[in-house]
Coordinates of C-alpha atoms in Angstrom, one line a residue:
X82 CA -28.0 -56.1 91.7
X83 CA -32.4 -55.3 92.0
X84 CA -31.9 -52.5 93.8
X85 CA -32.0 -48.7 92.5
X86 CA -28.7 -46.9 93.0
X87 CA -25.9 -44.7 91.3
X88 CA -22.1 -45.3 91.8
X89 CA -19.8 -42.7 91.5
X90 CA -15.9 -43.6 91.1
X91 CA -13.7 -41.5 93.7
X92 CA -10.2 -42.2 92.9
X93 CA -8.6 -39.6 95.5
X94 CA -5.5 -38.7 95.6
X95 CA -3.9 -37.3 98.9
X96 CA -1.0 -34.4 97.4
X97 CA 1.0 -32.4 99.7
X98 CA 0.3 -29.3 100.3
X99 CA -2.3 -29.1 98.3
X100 CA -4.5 -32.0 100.0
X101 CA -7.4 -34.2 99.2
X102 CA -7.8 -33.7 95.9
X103 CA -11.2 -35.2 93.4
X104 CA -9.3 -37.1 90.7
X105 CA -12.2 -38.5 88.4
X106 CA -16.0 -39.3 88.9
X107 CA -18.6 -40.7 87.1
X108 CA -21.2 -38.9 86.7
X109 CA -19.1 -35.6 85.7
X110 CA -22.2 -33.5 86.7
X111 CA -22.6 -34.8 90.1
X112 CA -22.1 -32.7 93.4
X113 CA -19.1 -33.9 95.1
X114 CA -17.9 -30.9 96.9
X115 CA -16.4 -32.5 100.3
X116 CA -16.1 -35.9 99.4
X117 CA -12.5 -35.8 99.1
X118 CA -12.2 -35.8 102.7
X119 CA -14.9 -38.3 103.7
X120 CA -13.6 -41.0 101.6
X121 CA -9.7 -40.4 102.8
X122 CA -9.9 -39.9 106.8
X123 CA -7.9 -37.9 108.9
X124 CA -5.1 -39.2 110.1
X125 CA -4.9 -42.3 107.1
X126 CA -1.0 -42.0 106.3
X127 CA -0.5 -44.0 109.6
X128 CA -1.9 -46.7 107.7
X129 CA -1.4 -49.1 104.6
X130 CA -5.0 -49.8 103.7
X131 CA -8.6 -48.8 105.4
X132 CA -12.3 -48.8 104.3
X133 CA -14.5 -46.1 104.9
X134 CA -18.8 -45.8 105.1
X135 CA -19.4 -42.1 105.2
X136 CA -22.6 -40.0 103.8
X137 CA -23.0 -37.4 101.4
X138 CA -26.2 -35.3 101.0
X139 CA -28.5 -38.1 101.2
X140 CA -26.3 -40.8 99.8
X141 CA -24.2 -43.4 101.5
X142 CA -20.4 -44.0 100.1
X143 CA -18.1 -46.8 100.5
X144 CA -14.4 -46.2 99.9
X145 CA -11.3 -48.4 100.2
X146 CA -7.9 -46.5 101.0
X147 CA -4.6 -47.9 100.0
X148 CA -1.3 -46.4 101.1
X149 CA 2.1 -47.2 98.4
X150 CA 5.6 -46.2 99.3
X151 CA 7.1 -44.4 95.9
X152 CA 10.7 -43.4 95.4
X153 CA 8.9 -39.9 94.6
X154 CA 10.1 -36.7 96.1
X155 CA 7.0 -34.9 94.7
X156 CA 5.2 -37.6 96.6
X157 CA 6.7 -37.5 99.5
X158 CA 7.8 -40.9 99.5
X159 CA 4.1 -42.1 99.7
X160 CA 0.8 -42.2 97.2
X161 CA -2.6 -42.2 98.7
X162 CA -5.9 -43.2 97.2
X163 CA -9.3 -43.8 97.7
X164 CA -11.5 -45.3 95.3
X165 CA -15.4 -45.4 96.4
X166 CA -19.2 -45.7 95.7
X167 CA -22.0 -43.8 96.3
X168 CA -26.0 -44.9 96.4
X169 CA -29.1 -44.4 98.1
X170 CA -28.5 -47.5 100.6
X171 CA -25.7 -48.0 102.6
X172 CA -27.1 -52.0 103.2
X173 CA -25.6 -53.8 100.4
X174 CA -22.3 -51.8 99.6
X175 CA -20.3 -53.9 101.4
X176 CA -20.7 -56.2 98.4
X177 CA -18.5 -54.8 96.0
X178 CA -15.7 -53.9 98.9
X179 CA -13.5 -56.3 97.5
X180 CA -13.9 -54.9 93.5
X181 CA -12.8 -51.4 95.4
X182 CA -9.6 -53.0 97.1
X183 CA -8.5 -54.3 93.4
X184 CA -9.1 -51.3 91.7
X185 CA -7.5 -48.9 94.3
X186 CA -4.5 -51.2 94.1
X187 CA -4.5 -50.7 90.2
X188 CA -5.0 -47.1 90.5
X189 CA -1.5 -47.0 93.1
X190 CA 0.5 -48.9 90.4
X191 CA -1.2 -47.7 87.2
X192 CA -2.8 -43.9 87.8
X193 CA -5.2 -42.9 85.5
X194 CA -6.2 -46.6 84.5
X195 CA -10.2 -46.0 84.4
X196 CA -11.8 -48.2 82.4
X197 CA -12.5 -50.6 84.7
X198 CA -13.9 -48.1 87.0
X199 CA -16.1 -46.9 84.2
X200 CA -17.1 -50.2 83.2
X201 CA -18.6 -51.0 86.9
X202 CA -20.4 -47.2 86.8
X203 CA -22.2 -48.4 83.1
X204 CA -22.9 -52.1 84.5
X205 CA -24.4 -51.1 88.0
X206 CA -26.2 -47.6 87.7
X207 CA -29.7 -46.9 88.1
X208 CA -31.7 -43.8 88.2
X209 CA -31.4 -41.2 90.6
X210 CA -34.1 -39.1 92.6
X211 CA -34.7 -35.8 90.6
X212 CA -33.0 -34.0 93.7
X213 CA -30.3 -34.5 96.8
X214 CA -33.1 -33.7 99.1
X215 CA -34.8 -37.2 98.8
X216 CA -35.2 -38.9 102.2
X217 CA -33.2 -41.9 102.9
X218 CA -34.3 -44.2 105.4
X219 CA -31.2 -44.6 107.5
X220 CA -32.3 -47.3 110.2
X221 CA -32.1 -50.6 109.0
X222 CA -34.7 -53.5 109.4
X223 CA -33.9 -57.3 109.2
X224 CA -35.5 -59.5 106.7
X225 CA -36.8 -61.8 109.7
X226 CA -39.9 -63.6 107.8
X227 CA -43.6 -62.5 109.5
X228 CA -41.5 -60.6 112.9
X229 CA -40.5 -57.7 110.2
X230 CA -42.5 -54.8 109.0
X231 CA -43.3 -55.5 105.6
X232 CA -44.4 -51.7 104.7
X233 CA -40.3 -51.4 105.1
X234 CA -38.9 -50.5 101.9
X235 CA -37.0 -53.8 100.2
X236 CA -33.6 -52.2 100.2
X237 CA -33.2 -51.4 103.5
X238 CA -34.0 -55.3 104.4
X239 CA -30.4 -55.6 105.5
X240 CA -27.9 -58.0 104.9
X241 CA -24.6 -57.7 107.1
X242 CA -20.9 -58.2 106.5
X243 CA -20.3 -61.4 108.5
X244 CA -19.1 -60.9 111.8
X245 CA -19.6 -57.6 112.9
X246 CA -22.0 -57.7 115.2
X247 CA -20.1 -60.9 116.8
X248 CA -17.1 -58.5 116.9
X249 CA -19.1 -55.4 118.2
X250 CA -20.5 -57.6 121.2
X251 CA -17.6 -58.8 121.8
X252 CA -15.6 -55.6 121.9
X253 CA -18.0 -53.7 124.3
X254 CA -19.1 -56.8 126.0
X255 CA -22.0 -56.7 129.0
X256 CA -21.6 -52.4 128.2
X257 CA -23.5 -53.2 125.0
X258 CA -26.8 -53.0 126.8
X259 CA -25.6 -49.7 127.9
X260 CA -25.2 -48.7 124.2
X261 CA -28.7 -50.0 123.1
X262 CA -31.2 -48.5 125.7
X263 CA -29.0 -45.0 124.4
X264 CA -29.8 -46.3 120.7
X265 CA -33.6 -46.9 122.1
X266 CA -33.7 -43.9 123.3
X267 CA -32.3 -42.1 120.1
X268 CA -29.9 -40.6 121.8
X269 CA -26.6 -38.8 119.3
X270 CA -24.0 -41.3 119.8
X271 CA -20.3 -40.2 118.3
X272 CA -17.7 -43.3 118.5
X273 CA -14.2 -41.8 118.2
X274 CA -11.1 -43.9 117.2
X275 CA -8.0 -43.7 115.9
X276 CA -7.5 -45.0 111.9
X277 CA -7.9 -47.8 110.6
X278 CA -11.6 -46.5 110.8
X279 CA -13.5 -49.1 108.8
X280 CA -13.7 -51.7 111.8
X281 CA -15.4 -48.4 113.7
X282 CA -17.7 -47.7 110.7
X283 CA -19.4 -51.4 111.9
X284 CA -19.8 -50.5 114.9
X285 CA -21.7 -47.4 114.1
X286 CA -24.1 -49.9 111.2
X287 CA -24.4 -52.2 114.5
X288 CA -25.7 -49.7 117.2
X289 CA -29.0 -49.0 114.6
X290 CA -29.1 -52.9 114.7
X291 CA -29.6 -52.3 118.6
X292 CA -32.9 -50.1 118.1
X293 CA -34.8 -52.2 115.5
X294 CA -38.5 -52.5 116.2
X295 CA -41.3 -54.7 113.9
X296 CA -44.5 -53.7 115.9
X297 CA -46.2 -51.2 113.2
X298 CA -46.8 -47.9 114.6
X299 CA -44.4 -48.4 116.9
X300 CA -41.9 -45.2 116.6
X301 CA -42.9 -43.4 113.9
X302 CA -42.8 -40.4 115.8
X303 CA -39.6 -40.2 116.9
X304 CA -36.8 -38.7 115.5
X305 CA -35.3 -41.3 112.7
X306 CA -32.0 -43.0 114.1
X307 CA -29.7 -41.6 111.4
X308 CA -26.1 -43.6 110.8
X309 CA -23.8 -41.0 110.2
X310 CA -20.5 -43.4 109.6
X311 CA -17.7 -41.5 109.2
X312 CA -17.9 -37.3 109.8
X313 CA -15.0 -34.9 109.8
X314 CA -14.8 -30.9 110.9
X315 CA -16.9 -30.2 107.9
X316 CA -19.9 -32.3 109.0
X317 CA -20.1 -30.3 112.7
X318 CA -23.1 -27.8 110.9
X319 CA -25.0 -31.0 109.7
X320 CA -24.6 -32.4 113.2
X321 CA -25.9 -29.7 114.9
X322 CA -29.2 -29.8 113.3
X323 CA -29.6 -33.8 113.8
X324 CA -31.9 -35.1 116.8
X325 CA -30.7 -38.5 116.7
X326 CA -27.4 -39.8 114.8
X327 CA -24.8 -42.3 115.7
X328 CA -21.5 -41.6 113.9
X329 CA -17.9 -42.3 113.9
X330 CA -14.5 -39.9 114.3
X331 CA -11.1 -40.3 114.0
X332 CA -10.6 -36.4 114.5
X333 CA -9.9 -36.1 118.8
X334 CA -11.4 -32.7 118.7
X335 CA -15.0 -33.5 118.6
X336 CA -14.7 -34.7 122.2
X337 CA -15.0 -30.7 123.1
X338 CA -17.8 -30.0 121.0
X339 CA -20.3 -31.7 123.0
X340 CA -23.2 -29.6 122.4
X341 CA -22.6 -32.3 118.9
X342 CA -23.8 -35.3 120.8
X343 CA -25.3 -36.7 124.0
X344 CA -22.7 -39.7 124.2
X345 CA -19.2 -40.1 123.5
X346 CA -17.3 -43.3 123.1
X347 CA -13.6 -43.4 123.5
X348 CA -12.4 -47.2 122.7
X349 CA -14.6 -48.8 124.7
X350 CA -15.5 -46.1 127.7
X351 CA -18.7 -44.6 127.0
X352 CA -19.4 -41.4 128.9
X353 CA -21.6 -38.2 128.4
X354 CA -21.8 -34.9 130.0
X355 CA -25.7 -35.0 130.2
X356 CA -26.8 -35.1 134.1
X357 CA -29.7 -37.1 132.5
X358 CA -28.2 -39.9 130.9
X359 CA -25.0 -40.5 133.3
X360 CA -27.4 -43.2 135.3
X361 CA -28.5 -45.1 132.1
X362 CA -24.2 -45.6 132.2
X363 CA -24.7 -48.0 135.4
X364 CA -25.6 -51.8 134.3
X365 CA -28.9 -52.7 135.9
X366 CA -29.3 -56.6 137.4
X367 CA -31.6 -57.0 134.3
X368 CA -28.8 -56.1 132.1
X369 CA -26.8 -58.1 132.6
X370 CA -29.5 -61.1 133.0
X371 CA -30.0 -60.1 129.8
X372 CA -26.4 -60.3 128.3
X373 CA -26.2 -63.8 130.2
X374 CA -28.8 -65.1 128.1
X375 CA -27.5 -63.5 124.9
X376 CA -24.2 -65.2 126.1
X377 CA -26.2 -68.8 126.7
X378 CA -28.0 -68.2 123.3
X379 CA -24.4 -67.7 121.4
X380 CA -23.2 -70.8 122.9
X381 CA -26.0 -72.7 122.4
X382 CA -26.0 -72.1 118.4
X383 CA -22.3 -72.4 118.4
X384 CA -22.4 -76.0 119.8
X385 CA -25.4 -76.8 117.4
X386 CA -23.3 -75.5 114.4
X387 CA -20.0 -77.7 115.9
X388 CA -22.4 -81.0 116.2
X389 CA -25.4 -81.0 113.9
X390 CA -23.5 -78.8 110.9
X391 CA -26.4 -76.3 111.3
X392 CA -25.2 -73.4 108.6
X393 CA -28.6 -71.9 108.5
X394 CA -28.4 -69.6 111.7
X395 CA -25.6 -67.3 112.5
X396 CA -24.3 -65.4 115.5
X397 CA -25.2 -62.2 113.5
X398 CA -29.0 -63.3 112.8
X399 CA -28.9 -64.3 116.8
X400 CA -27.8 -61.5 117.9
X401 CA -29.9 -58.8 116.3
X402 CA -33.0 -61.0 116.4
X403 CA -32.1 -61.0 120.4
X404 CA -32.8 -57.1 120.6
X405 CA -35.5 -57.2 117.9
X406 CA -37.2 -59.3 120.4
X407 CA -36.3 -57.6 123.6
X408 CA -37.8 -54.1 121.7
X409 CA -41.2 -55.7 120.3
X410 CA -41.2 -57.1 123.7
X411 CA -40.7 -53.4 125.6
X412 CA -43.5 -51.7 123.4
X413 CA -46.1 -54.6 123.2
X414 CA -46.3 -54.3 126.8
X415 CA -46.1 -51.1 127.0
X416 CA -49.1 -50.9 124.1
X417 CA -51.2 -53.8 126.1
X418 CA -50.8 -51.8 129.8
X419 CA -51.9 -48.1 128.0
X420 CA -54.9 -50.1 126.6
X421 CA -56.4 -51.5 129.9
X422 CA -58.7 -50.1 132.3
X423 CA -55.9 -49.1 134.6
X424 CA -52.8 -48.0 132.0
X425 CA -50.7 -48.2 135.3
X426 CA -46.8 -49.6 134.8
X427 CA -46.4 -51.7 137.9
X428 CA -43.2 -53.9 138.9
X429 CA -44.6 -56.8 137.2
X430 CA -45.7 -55.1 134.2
X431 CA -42.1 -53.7 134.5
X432 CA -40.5 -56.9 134.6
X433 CA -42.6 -58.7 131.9
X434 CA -40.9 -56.1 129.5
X435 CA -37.4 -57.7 130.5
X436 CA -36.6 -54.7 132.8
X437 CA -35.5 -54.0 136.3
X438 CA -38.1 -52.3 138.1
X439 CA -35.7 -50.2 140.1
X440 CA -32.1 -50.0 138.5
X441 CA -33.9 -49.6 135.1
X442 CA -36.8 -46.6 136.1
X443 CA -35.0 -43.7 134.7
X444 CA -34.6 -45.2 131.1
X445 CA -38.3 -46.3 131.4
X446 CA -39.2 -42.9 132.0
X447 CA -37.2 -41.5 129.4
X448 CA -38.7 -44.3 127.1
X449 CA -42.4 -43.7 128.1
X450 CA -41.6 -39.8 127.0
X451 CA -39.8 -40.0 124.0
X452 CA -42.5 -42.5 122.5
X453 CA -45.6 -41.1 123.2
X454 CA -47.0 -43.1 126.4
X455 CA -48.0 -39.4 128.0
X456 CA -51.5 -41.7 129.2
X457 CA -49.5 -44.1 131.3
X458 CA -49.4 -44.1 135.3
X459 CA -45.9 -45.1 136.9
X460 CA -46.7 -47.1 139.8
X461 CA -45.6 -45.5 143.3
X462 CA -43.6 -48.8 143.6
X463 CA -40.8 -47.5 140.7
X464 CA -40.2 -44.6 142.6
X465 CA -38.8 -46.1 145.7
X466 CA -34.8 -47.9 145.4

């Protein structure tokens, strides 16, 4: 493993009545207050086993849950843990997911076996920033050869658990374009869902692969499209002060809150209460043009995989290369029109960015804010529908 990161073993152990309770770290000296509760969800004794992406401070954890029957009155009939990993980059955790499945087994049959645990920590540590303040750049880019940023740091260069964004586009279907102008737009996206969460967790790494942009410059000044993954009760002050977060919740009450977030996604209904945004719900015609193609394209490289072997490309590479490409293309028009003598948008400009110069006006206009185009005209021709 290159990359710079610390791992800190979270064997948690759910007592009743006492709760969540921290069992044993590495590093002893290391703030953990809370995590006890991010790396065991709410509502987890419904289920034998779950994973769990969640942050901490500036950190990203990965934890696996495992739930035991015990002929144990003290225990209820049931032992719970969690054992987990911290580090600065949530992009290559999923890697040792299956090393935390075996040792939270071990840790149901055999508690207080840590030598394992401790063995890992000593193998795969690295230095830490001096402080929890450091800045951790949450969005992550795609190692796509020359069509990526190379000033992006190397870490956050992503590689993906394979098939989640197959399973995310096919869960939400044509309503995924809904979900990535919101992501465009940075909008605060909370996905609720029942436990298990970790399937939810994906789609939460998967709606930042919706907003990924390679033209340098391009965003810098808007607010930073934070993944959140899993929050409970005791992340609402942290969510309050975020601009732009997507995150996931197993706890029904959030729904009430909604001065948290501008969108709320319930299985797979997405709605907000922002006047604003409720017409950005409503599929345009060059939505779903566009999800046709992204259909066309996944068949296509299915087929070439079933007759020529082809292993090199996958649906996930397809995919989030297909809104990479529908972004560049968005902002290197929008770049080229501001540039001209007349830096008017027009219906053909309009359509040349893959949009619908009617059905998609209002999230243009939201777009051309947000970023920065305050020197653009909008042509008299968007206004009318």
């Amino acid at each position: 493993c290159s990359y710079q990161a610390v791992f800190a073993q979270l064997p948690l152990e759910r007592q009743r009545p006492t709760g969540n309770m921290l069992e044993w770290c590495l590093p002893k000296d290391m703030d953990l207050e809370g995590v006890e509760f991010k790396a065991i969800a709410s509502g987890s004794h419904r289920v034998t086993t779950d994973f769990i992406y969640f942050r901490k401070g500036c950190y990203f954890g990965l934890a696996c849950f495992a739930n035991m029957p015990v002929e144990s009155t003290v225990e209820r009939g049931a032992r719970m843990k969690s054992v987990g990993i911290l580090s600065p980059s949530y992009t290559l955790l999923y890697r040792y997911m299956s090393f935390l499945e075996h040792q939270v087994r071990l840790q149901l049959q055999s508690p207080g076996h840590y030598s394992p645990l401790e063995a890992f920590y000593e193998d795969k540590r690295a230095l830490l920033p001096p402080s929890g303040d450091g800045v951790v750049t949450a969005c992550p880019a795609n190692a796509w050869g020359a069509a990526i940023n190379h000033s992006m740091h190397p870490e956050m260069k992503i590689t993906h658990p394979a098939g989640c964004m197959s399973q995310f586009i096919r869960f939400f279907g044509e309503h995924i374009m809904v979900l990535w102008k919101l992501a465009l737009l940075r909008r605060r996206i909370l996905i609720f869902s029942p436990p298990p969460v970790g399937v939810v967790c994906y789609r939460v790494y998967c709606c930042c692969c919706l907003a990924n942009i390679s033209i340098p410059g391009i965003g810098v000044a808007v607010p930073e499209f934070r993944p959140f993954f899993y929050v409970n009760v005791a992340d609402i002050s942290a969510l309050e002060n975020e601009l732009s977060y997507v995150a996931c919740t197993t706890e029904k009450i959030f729904e009430e809150k909604k001065d948290l977030y501008d969108v709320y996604v319930d299985n797979q209904n997405v709605k907000t209460c922002r006047d604003g945004l409720k017409p950005l719900l409503r599929l345009s015609t060059a939505d779903r043009d566009k999800y046709r193609k992204l259909t066309e394209q996944r068949q296509m490289l299915l087929y070439s995989q079933e007759e020529n072997g082809d292993c090199v490309s996958s649906e996930e590479d397809l995919f989030i290369l297909f809104f990479l490409e529908q972004n560049n293309r968005i902002f290197q028009t929008l770049s080229e029109v501001a540039a001209s003598p007349d830096p008017t948008l027009t219906q053909e400009s309009v359509r040349a960015m893959g949009l619908d110069p009617h059905g998609d006006r209002l999230f243009l206009l939201h777009l051309l804010e947000i970023y920065g185009y305050d020197t653009l005209l909008v042509s008299e021709q968007l206004c009318c529908s």
